[in-house]
PDB file of C-alpha atoms in Angstrom:
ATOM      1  CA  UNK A   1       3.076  73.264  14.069  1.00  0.00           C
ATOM      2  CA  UNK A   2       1.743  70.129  12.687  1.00  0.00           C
ATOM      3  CA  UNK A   3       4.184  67.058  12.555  1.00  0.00           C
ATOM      4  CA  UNK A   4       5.131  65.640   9.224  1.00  0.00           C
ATOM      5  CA  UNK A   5       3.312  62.643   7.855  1.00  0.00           C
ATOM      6  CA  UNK A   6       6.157  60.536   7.538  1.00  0.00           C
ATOM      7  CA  UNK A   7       7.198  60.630  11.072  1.00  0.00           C
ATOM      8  CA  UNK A   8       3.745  58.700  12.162  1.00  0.00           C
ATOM      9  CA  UNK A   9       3.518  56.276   9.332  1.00  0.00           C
ATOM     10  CA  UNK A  10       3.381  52.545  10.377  1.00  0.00           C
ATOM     11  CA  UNK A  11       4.892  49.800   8.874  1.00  0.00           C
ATOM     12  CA  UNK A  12       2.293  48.731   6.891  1.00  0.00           C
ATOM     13  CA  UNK A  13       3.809  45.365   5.195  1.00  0.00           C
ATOM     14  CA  UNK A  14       6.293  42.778   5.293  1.00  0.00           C
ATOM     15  CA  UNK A  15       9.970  43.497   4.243  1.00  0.00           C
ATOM     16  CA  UNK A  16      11.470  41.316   1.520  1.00  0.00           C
ATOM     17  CA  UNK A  17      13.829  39.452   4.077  1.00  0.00           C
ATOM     18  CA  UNK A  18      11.025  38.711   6.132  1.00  0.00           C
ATOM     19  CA  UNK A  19       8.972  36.791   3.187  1.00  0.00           C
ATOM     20  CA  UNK A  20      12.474  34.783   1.754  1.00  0.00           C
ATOM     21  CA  UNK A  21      12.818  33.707   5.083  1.00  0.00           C
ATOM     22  CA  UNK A  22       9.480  32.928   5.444  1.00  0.00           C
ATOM     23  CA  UNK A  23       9.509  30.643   2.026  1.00  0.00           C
ATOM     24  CA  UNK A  24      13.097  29.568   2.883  1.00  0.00           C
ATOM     25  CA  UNK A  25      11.280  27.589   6.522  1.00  0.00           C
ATOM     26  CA  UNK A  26       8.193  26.617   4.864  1.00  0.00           C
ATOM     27  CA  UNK A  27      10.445  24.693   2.407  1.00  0.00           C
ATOM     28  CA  UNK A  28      12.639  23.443   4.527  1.00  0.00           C
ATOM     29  CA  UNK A  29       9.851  21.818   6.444  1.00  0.00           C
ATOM     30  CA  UNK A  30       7.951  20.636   3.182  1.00  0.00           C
ATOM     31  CA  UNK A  31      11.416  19.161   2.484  1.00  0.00           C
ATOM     32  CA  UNK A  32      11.074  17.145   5.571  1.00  0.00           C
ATOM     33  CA  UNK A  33       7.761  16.007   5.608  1.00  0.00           C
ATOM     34  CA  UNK A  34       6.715  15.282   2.106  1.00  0.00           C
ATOM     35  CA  UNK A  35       9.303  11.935   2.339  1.00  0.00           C
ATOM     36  CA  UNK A  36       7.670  10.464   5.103  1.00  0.00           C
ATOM     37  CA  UNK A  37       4.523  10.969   4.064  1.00  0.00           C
ATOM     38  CA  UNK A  38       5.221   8.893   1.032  1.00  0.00           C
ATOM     39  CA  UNK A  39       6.712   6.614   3.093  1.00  0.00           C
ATOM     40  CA  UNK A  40       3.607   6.242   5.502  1.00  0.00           C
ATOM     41  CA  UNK A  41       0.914   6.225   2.797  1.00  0.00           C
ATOM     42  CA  UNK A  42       2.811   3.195   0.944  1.00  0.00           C
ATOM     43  CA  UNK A  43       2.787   1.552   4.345  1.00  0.00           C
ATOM     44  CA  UNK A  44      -1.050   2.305   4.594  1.00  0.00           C
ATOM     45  CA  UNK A  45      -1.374   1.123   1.220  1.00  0.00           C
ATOM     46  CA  UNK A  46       0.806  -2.304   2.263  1.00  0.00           C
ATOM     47  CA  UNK A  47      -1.495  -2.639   5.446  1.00  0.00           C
ATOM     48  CA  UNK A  48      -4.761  -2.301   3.132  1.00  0.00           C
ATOM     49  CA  UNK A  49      -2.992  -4.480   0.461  1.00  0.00           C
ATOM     50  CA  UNK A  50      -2.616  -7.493   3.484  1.00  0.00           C
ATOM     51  CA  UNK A  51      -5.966  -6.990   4.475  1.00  0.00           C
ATOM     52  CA  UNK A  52      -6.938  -8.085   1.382  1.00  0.00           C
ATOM     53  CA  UNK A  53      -4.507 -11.252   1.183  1.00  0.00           C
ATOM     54  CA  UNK A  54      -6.703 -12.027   5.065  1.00  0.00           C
ATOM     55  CA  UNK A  55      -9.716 -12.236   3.354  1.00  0.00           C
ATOM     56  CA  UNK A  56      -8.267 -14.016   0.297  1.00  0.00           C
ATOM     57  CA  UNK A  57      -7.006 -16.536   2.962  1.00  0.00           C
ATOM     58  CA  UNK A  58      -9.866 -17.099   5.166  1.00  0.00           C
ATOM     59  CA  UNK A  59     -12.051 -17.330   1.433  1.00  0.00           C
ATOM     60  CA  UNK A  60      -9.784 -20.218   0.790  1.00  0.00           C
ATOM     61  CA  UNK A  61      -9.559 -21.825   4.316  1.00  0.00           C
ATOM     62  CA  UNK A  62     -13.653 -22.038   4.000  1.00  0.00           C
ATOM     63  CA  UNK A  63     -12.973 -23.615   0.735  1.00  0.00           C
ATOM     64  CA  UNK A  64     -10.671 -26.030   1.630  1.00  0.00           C
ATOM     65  CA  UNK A  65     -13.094 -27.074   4.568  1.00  0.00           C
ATOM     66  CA  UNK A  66     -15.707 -27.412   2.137  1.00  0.00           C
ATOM     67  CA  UNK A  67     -14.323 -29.559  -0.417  1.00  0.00           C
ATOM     68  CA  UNK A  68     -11.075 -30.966   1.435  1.00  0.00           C
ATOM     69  CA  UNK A  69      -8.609 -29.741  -1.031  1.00  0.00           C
ATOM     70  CA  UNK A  70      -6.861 -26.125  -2.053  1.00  0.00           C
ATOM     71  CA  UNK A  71      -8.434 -24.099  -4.718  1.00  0.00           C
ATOM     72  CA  UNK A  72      -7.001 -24.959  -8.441  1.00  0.00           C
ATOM     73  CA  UNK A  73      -3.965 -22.176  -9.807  1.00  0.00           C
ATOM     74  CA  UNK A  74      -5.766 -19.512 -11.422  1.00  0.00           C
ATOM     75  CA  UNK A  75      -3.881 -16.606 -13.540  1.00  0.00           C
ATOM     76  CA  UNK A  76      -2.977 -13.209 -11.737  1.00  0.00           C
ATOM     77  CA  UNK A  77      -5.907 -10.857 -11.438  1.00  0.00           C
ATOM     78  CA  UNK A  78      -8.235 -13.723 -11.866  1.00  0.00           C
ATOM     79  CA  UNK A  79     -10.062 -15.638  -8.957  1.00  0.00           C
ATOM     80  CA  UNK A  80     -10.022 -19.308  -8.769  1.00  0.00           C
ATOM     81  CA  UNK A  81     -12.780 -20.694  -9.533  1.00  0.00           C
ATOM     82  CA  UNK A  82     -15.499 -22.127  -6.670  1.00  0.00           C
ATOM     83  CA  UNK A  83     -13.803 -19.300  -4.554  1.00  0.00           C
ATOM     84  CA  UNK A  84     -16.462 -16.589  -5.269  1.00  0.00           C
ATOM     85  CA  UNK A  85     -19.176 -18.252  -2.494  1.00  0.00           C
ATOM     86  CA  UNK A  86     -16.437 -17.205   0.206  1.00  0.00           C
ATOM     87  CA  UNK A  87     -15.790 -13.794  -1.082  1.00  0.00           C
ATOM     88  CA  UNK A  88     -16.896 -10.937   0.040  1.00  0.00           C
ATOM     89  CA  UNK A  89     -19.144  -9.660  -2.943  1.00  0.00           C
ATOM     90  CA  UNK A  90     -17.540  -7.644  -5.571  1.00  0.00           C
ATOM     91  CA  UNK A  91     -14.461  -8.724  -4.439  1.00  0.00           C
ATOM     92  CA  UNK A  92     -12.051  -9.029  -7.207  1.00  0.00           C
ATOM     93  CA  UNK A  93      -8.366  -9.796  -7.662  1.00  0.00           C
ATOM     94  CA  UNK A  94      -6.935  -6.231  -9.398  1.00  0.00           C
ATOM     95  CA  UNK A  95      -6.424  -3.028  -8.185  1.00  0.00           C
ATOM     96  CA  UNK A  96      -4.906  -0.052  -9.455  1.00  0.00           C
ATOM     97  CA  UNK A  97      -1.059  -1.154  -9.363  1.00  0.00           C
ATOM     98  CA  UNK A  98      -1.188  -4.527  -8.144  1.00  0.00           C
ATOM     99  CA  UNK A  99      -2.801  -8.011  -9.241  1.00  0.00           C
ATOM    100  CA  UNK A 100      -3.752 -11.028  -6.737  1.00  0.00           C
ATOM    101  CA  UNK A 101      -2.550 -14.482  -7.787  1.00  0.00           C
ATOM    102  CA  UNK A 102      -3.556 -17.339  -6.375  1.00  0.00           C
ATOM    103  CA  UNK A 103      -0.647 -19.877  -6.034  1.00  0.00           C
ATOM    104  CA  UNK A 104      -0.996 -23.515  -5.951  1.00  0.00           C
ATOM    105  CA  UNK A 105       1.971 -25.019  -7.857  1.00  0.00           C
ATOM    106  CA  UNK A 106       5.577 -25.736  -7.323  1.00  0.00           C
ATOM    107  CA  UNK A 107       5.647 -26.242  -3.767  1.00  0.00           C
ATOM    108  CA  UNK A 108       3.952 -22.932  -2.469  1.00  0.00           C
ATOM    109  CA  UNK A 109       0.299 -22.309  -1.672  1.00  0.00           C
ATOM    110  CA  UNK A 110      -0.129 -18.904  -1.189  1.00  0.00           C
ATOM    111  CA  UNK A 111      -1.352 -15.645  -2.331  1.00  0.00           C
ATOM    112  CA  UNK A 112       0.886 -13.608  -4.705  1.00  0.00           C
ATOM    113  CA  UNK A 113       0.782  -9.929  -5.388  1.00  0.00           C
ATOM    114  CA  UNK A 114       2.325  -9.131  -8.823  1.00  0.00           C
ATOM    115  CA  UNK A 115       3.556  -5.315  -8.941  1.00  0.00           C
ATOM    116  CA  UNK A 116       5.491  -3.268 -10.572  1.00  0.00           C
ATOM    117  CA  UNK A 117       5.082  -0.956  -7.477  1.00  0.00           C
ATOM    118  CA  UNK A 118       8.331  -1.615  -5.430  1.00  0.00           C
ATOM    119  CA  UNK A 119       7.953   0.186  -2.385  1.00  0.00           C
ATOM    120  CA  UNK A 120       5.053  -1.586  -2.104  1.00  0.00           C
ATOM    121  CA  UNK A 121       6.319  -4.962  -2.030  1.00  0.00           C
ATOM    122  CA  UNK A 122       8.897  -4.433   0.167  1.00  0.00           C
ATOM    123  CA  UNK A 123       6.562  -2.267   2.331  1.00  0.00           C
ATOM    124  CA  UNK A 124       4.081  -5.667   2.927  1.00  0.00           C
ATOM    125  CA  UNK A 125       6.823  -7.508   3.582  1.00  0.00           C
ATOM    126  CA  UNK A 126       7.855  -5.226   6.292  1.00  0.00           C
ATOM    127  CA  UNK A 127       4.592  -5.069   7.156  1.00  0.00           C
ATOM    128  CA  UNK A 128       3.947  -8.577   7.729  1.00  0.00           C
ATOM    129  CA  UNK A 129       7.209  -9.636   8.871  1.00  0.00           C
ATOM    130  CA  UNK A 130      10.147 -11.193   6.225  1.00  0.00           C
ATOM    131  CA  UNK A 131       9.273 -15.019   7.553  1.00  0.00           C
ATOM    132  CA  UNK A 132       6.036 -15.707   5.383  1.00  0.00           C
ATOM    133  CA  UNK A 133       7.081 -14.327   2.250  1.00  0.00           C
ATOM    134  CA  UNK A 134       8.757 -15.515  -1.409  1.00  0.00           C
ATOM    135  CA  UNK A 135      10.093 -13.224  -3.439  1.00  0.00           C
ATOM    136  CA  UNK A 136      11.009 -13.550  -6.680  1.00  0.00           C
ATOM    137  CA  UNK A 137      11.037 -10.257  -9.220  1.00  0.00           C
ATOM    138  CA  UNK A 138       7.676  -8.898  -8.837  1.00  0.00           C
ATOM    139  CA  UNK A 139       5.938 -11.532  -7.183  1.00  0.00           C
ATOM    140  CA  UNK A 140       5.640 -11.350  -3.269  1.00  0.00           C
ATOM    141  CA  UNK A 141       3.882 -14.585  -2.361  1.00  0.00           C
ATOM    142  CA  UNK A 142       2.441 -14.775   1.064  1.00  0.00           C
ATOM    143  CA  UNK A 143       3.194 -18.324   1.905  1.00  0.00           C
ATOM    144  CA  UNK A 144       0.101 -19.911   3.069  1.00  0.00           C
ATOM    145  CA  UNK A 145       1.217 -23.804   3.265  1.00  0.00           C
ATOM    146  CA  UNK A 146       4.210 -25.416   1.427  1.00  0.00           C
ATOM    147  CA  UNK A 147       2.813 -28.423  -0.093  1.00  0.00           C
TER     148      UNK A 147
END
């Protein structure tokens, strides 16, 4: 006598349980993950973002060596002008959510980043530490003198 063949058949597949449950963890852990990885890329962004103020600030430094005086005001997303020598080339003063603003008016020297992007302000001034910021709306100016 010859055994039946559904007395040796496998299992050849996953049960429906076993794939919700499945989904149910794999979401669970997207759920937890996806937040702070939004979290640390705006924080990358921030760090990239005050790299860029740096070399807006050494730039300037090298100009006010050069001609004993601060760089005139210049409109957001535009650089002042004479500052171009101590840029790095194709440097430029927009990017895709923010604008650079030089600041030399009112009291405050500094270099401003105009966003609408507000994670990212308040991630550069975590970033770079509350004490050498102003903040006003949209503006985060990285105080660079107070004149």
């Amino acid at each position: 006598m010859s055994a039946s063949p559904a007395k040796h058949r496998g299992r050849a597949g996953f049960t429906l349980v076993e794939m919700v449950l499945v989904v149910v963890i794999v979401s669970i852990l997207a759920g937890l993950a996806i937040p702070n990885y939004k979290v640390m890329v705006t924080k990358a962004r921030a760090a990239d973002v005050l790299g860029r103020i740096r070399v807006v600030e050494l730039a300037v430094h090298g100009y006010l060596g050069q001609n004993n005086a601060w760089p005139a005001e210049a409109s957001a997303g535009t650089i002042p002008t004479g500052l171009v020598p101590f840029l790095p080339e194709n440097f430029t003063f927009t990017a895709e959510d923010y604008q650079m603003d030089w600041e030399n008016g009112g009291g405050l020297i500094g270099v401003a980043i105009v966003t609408d992007n507000t994670p990212l302000g308040d991630a550069l001034v975590n970033v770079a530490g509350a004490g050498t910021w102003f903040v006003s709306g949209n503006r985060y100016v990285f105080i660079l003198d107070q004149g």
